[in-house]
PDB file of C-alpha atoms in Angstrom:
ATOM      1  CA  UNK A  33     -44.894-103.835 -41.864  1.00  0.00           C
ATOM      2  CA  UNK A  34     -47.350-104.877 -44.568  1.00  0.00           C
ATOM      3  CA  UNK A  35     -48.322-108.503 -44.796  1.00  0.00           C
ATOM      4  CA  UNK A  36     -47.671-110.599 -47.874  1.00  0.00           C
ATOM      5  CA  UNK A  37     -50.806-112.344 -49.073  1.00  0.00           C
ATOM      6  CA  UNK A  38     -51.589-115.741 -50.491  1.00  0.00           C
ATOM      7  CA  UNK A  39     -54.793-116.261 -52.465  1.00  0.00           C
ATOM      8  CA  UNK A  40     -56.427-119.693 -52.350  1.00  0.00           C
ATOM      9  CA  UNK A  41     -58.827-120.536 -55.177  1.00  0.00           C
ATOM     10  CA  UNK A  42     -61.357-123.319 -55.539  1.00  0.00           C
ATOM     11  CA  UNK A  43     -64.458-123.395 -57.688  1.00  0.00           C
ATOM     12  CA  UNK A  44     -67.041-121.779 -55.436  1.00  0.00           C
ATOM     13  CA  UNK A  45     -65.081-120.484 -52.412  1.00  0.00           C
ATOM     14  CA  UNK A  46     -67.097-122.681 -50.113  1.00  0.00           C
ATOM     15  CA  UNK A  47     -65.097-125.728 -49.018  1.00  0.00           C
ATOM     16  CA  UNK A  48     -61.453-126.259 -50.008  1.00  0.00           C
ATOM     17  CA  UNK A  49     -60.239-122.678 -50.420  1.00  0.00           C
ATOM     18  CA  UNK A  50     -62.025-121.553 -47.277  1.00  0.00           C
ATOM     19  CA  UNK A  51     -60.469-124.373 -45.280  1.00  0.00           C
ATOM     20  CA  UNK A  52     -56.995-123.568 -46.659  1.00  0.00           C
ATOM     21  CA  UNK A  53     -57.455-119.859 -45.887  1.00  0.00           C
ATOM     22  CA  UNK A  54     -58.499-120.388 -42.284  1.00  0.00           C
ATOM     23  CA  UNK A  55     -55.862-123.032 -41.590  1.00  0.00           C
ATOM     24  CA  UNK A  56     -53.101-120.915 -43.145  1.00  0.00           C
ATOM     25  CA  UNK A  57     -54.113-117.808 -41.182  1.00  0.00           C
ATOM     26  CA  UNK A  58     -54.292-119.737 -37.924  1.00  0.00           C
ATOM     27  CA  UNK A  59     -50.794-121.182 -38.358  1.00  0.00           C
ATOM     28  CA  UNK A  60     -49.292-117.955 -39.734  1.00  0.00           C
ATOM     29  CA  UNK A  61     -50.623-115.963 -36.787  1.00  0.00           C
ATOM     30  CA  UNK A  62     -49.446-118.539 -34.243  1.00  0.00           C
ATOM     31  CA  UNK A  63     -45.964-118.519 -35.788  1.00  0.00           C
ATOM     32  CA  UNK A  64     -45.824-114.723 -36.170  1.00  0.00           C
ATOM     33  CA  UNK A  65     -45.345-114.852 -39.921  1.00  0.00           C
ATOM     34  CA  UNK A  66     -45.722-111.769 -42.087  1.00  0.00           C
ATOM     35  CA  UNK A  67     -48.281-113.537 -44.274  1.00  0.00           C
ATOM     36  CA  UNK A  68     -52.065-113.616 -44.490  1.00  0.00           C
ATOM     37  CA  UNK A  69     -54.358-115.701 -46.694  1.00  0.00           C
ATOM     38  CA  UNK A  70     -57.626-114.877 -48.399  1.00  0.00           C
ATOM     39  CA  UNK A  71     -59.760-117.035 -50.660  1.00  0.00           C
ATOM     40  CA  UNK A  72     -62.058-116.702 -53.625  1.00  0.00           C
ATOM     41  CA  UNK A  73     -63.971-118.823 -56.114  1.00  0.00           C
ATOM     42  CA  UNK A  74     -62.612-119.253 -59.637  1.00  0.00           C
ATOM     43  CA  UNK A  75     -66.145-119.625 -61.017  1.00  0.00           C
ATOM     44  CA  UNK A  76     -68.274-116.535 -61.558  1.00  0.00           C
ATOM     45  CA  UNK A  77     -71.003-118.025 -59.356  1.00  0.00           C
ATOM     46  CA  UNK A  78     -70.977-120.619 -56.623  1.00  0.00           C
ATOM     47  CA  UNK A  79     -73.046-123.766 -56.686  1.00  0.00           C
ATOM     48  CA  UNK A  80     -76.717-123.501 -55.715  1.00  0.00           C
ATOM     49  CA  UNK A  81     -76.102-126.670 -53.679  1.00  0.00           C
ATOM     50  CA  UNK A  82     -73.822-124.796 -51.268  1.00  0.00           C
ATOM     51  CA  UNK A  83     -75.840-124.009 -48.156  1.00  0.00           C
ATOM     52  CA  UNK A  84     -74.740-121.187 -45.885  1.00  0.00           C
ATOM     53  CA  UNK A  85     -71.575-119.128 -46.019  1.00  0.00           C
ATOM     54  CA  UNK A  86     -69.058-121.969 -45.505  1.00  0.00           C
ATOM     55  CA  UNK A  87     -69.097-125.741 -45.852  1.00  0.00           C
ATOM     56  CA  UNK A  88     -70.027-127.462 -42.619  1.00  0.00           C
ATOM     57  CA  UNK A  89     -67.397-130.087 -43.490  1.00  0.00           C
ATOM     58  CA  UNK A  90     -64.629-127.475 -43.459  1.00  0.00           C
ATOM     59  CA  UNK A  91     -66.085-125.713 -40.442  1.00  0.00           C
ATOM     60  CA  UNK A  92     -66.320-128.937 -38.418  1.00  0.00           C
ATOM     61  CA  UNK A  93     -62.730-129.911 -39.242  1.00  0.00           C
ATOM     62  CA  UNK A  94     -61.409-126.473 -38.303  1.00  0.00           C
ATOM     63  CA  UNK A  95     -63.309-126.484 -35.020  1.00  0.00           C
ATOM     64  CA  UNK A  96     -62.062-130.013 -34.255  1.00  0.00           C
ATOM     65  CA  UNK A  97     -58.539-128.567 -34.562  1.00  0.00           C
ATOM     66  CA  UNK A  98     -59.424-125.772 -32.134  1.00  0.00           C
ATOM     67  CA  UNK A  99     -59.534-123.180 -34.910  1.00  0.00           C
ATOM     68  CA  UNK A 100     -62.335-120.641 -34.768  1.00  0.00           C
ATOM     69  CA  UNK A 101     -62.651-119.416 -38.359  1.00  0.00           C
ATOM     70  CA  UNK A 102     -62.597-115.641 -38.608  1.00  0.00           C
ATOM     71  CA  UNK A 103     -64.501-115.729 -41.890  1.00  0.00           C
ATOM     72  CA  UNK A 104     -67.097-118.385 -41.065  1.00  0.00           C
ATOM     73  CA  UNK A 105     -69.958-115.927 -41.551  1.00  0.00           C
ATOM     74  CA  UNK A 106     -68.597-114.479 -44.815  1.00  0.00           C
ATOM     75  CA  UNK A 107     -70.409-115.578 -47.938  1.00  0.00           C
ATOM     76  CA  UNK A 108     -68.389-117.141 -50.747  1.00  0.00           C
ATOM     77  CA  UNK A 109     -66.845-114.579 -53.071  1.00  0.00           C
ATOM     78  CA  UNK A 110     -65.930-114.932 -56.731  1.00  0.00           C
ATOM     79  CA  UNK A 111     -62.429-113.992 -57.778  1.00  0.00           C
ATOM     80  CA  UNK A 112     -61.654-110.768 -59.614  1.00  0.00           C
ATOM     81  CA  UNK A 113     -58.526-109.669 -61.442  1.00  0.00           C
ATOM     82  CA  UNK A 114     -57.820-107.287 -58.550  1.00  0.00           C
ATOM     83  CA  UNK A 115     -57.511-110.290 -56.219  1.00  0.00           C
ATOM     84  CA  UNK A 116     -54.548-111.528 -58.252  1.00  0.00           C
ATOM     85  CA  UNK A 117     -52.954-108.103 -57.887  1.00  0.00           C
ATOM     86  CA  UNK A 118     -53.384-108.183 -54.116  1.00  0.00           C
ATOM     87  CA  UNK A 119     -51.690-111.578 -53.755  1.00  0.00           C
ATOM     88  CA  UNK A 120     -48.013-112.402 -53.700  1.00  0.00           C
ATOM     89  CA  UNK A 121     -48.811-116.104 -54.201  1.00  0.00           C
ATOM     90  CA  UNK A 122     -51.863-117.667 -55.866  1.00  0.00           C
ATOM     91  CA  UNK A 123     -52.782-121.310 -55.317  1.00  0.00           C
ATOM     92  CA  UNK A 124     -55.664-123.164 -56.936  1.00  0.00           C
ATOM     93  CA  UNK A 125     -56.712-126.316 -55.143  1.00  0.00           C
ATOM     94  CA  UNK A 126     -57.185-128.659 -58.144  1.00  0.00           C
ATOM     95  CA  UNK A 127     -55.320-128.233 -61.410  1.00  0.00           C
ATOM     96  CA  UNK A 128     -57.586-130.488 -63.487  1.00  0.00           C
ATOM     97  CA  UNK A 129     -60.636-128.585 -62.287  1.00  0.00           C
ATOM     98  CA  UNK A 130     -59.353-125.022 -62.145  1.00  0.00           C
ATOM     99  CA  UNK A 131     -56.639-124.450 -64.774  1.00  0.00           C
ATOM    100  CA  UNK A 132     -58.977-124.055 -67.775  1.00  0.00           C
ATOM    101  CA  UNK A 133     -61.418-121.948 -65.759  1.00  0.00           C
ATOM    102  CA  UNK A 134     -58.669-119.587 -64.572  1.00  0.00           C
ATOM    103  CA  UNK A 135     -57.055-119.380 -68.008  1.00  0.00           C
ATOM    104  CA  UNK A 136     -60.448-118.487 -69.518  1.00  0.00           C
ATOM    105  CA  UNK A 137     -61.481-115.909 -66.911  1.00  0.00           C
ATOM    106  CA  UNK A 138     -58.062-114.436 -66.098  1.00  0.00           C
ATOM    107  CA  UNK A 139     -55.708-115.021 -69.047  1.00  0.00           C
ATOM    108  CA  UNK A 140     -53.306-112.255 -68.018  1.00  0.00           C
ATOM    109  CA  UNK A 141     -52.893-113.660 -64.502  1.00  0.00           C
ATOM    110  CA  UNK A 142     -53.106-117.409 -65.160  1.00  0.00           C
ATOM    111  CA  UNK A 143     -49.346-117.937 -65.327  1.00  0.00           C
ATOM    112  CA  UNK A 144     -49.031-116.835 -61.678  1.00  0.00           C
ATOM    113  CA  UNK A 145     -51.087-119.733 -60.339  1.00  0.00           C
ATOM    114  CA  UNK A 146     -49.572-122.717 -58.567  1.00  0.00           C
ATOM    115  CA  UNK A 147     -51.790-125.779 -58.612  1.00  0.00           C
ATOM    116  CA  UNK A 148     -52.358-128.408 -55.967  1.00  0.00           C
ATOM    117  CA  UNK A 149     -54.257-131.643 -56.599  1.00  0.00           C
ATOM    118  CA  UNK A 150     -56.999-131.778 -53.968  1.00  0.00           C
ATOM    119  CA  UNK A 151     -60.321-133.257 -55.060  1.00  0.00           C
ATOM    120  CA  UNK A 152     -63.679-131.758 -54.180  1.00  0.00           C
ATOM    121  CA  UNK A 153     -66.039-133.572 -51.829  1.00  0.00           C
ATOM    122  CA  UNK A 154     -67.752-135.472 -54.660  1.00  0.00           C
ATOM    123  CA  UNK A 155     -64.471-137.274 -55.430  1.00  0.00           C
ATOM    124  CA  UNK A 156     -62.659-137.501 -52.089  1.00  0.00           C
ATOM    125  CA  UNK A 157     -64.031-137.676 -48.559  1.00  0.00           C
ATOM    126  CA  UNK A 158     -63.160-134.774 -46.267  1.00  0.00           C
ATOM    127  CA  UNK A 159     -60.904-137.065 -44.227  1.00  0.00           C
ATOM    128  CA  UNK A 160     -58.704-137.375 -47.330  1.00  0.00           C
ATOM    129  CA  UNK A 161     -59.109-133.979 -49.008  1.00  0.00           C
ATOM    130  CA  UNK A 162     -58.769-131.856 -45.889  1.00  0.00           C
ATOM    131  CA  UNK A 163     -55.787-133.910 -44.695  1.00  0.00           C
ATOM    132  CA  UNK A 164     -54.136-133.169 -48.049  1.00  0.00           C
ATOM    133  CA  UNK A 165     -54.801-129.457 -47.578  1.00  0.00           C
ATOM    134  CA  UNK A 166     -53.327-129.677 -44.061  1.00  0.00           C
ATOM    135  CA  UNK A 167     -50.115-131.101 -45.506  1.00  0.00           C
ATOM    136  CA  UNK A 168     -49.965-128.667 -48.431  1.00  0.00           C
ATOM    137  CA  UNK A 169     -50.513-125.656 -46.153  1.00  0.00           C
ATOM    138  CA  UNK A 170     -47.821-126.786 -43.719  1.00  0.00           C
ATOM    139  CA  UNK A 171     -45.402-127.438 -46.596  1.00  0.00           C
ATOM    140  CA  UNK A 172     -46.222-124.019 -48.061  1.00  0.00           C
ATOM    141  CA  UNK A 173     -45.593-122.275 -44.762  1.00  0.00           C
ATOM    142  CA  UNK A 174     -42.274-124.078 -44.359  1.00  0.00           C
ATOM    143  CA  UNK A 175     -41.215-122.900 -47.838  1.00  0.00           C
ATOM    144  CA  UNK A 176     -42.471-119.313 -47.677  1.00  0.00           C
ATOM    145  CA  UNK A 177     -40.031-116.641 -48.742  1.00  0.00           C
ATOM    146  CA  UNK A 178     -39.440-113.940 -46.212  1.00  0.00           C
ATOM    147  CA  UNK A 179     -41.443-110.765 -46.658  1.00  0.00           C
ATOM    148  CA  UNK A 180     -38.240-108.885 -47.543  1.00  0.00           C
ATOM    149  CA  UNK A 181     -37.264-111.168 -50.427  1.00  0.00           C
ATOM    150  CA  UNK A 182     -39.071-111.585 -53.749  1.00  0.00           C
ATOM    151  CA  UNK A 183     -40.688-114.850 -54.714  1.00  0.00           C
ATOM    152  CA  UNK A 184     -38.582-116.814 -57.160  1.00  0.00           C
ATOM    153  CA  UNK A 185     -39.595-119.862 -59.168  1.00  0.00           C
TER     154      UNK A 185
END
């Protein structure tokens, strides 16, 4: 059986999207779901202020939950049009921040994106932002279509 995929997007693929990816995969595996997440950055390049492959804020929160991130050593990756093709669902973490960027870079795929409203670390502390992602991911998992049925909107 092939797994359905969800693509999480944030700006640089360093903090929010990486946290969502790892949390989703941990829960999906524990519950035996036929889904897998991957994440990318909507911007062509990540921020020079991002140190290391993954935000220590996301990493610490995952580890505090007993989650050992599979992709902790992977460097952030920018999104490509092929990533949209590989995903059954696409979620960007902050509409106000990502919609224009996605529409500019990927006009043919932009209509497929569902937007959440999770601020980056400059605007919301991790205790707030990551808790919002926790809730969104759990709500998403509860609402996932089965692998055998198409996604409807």
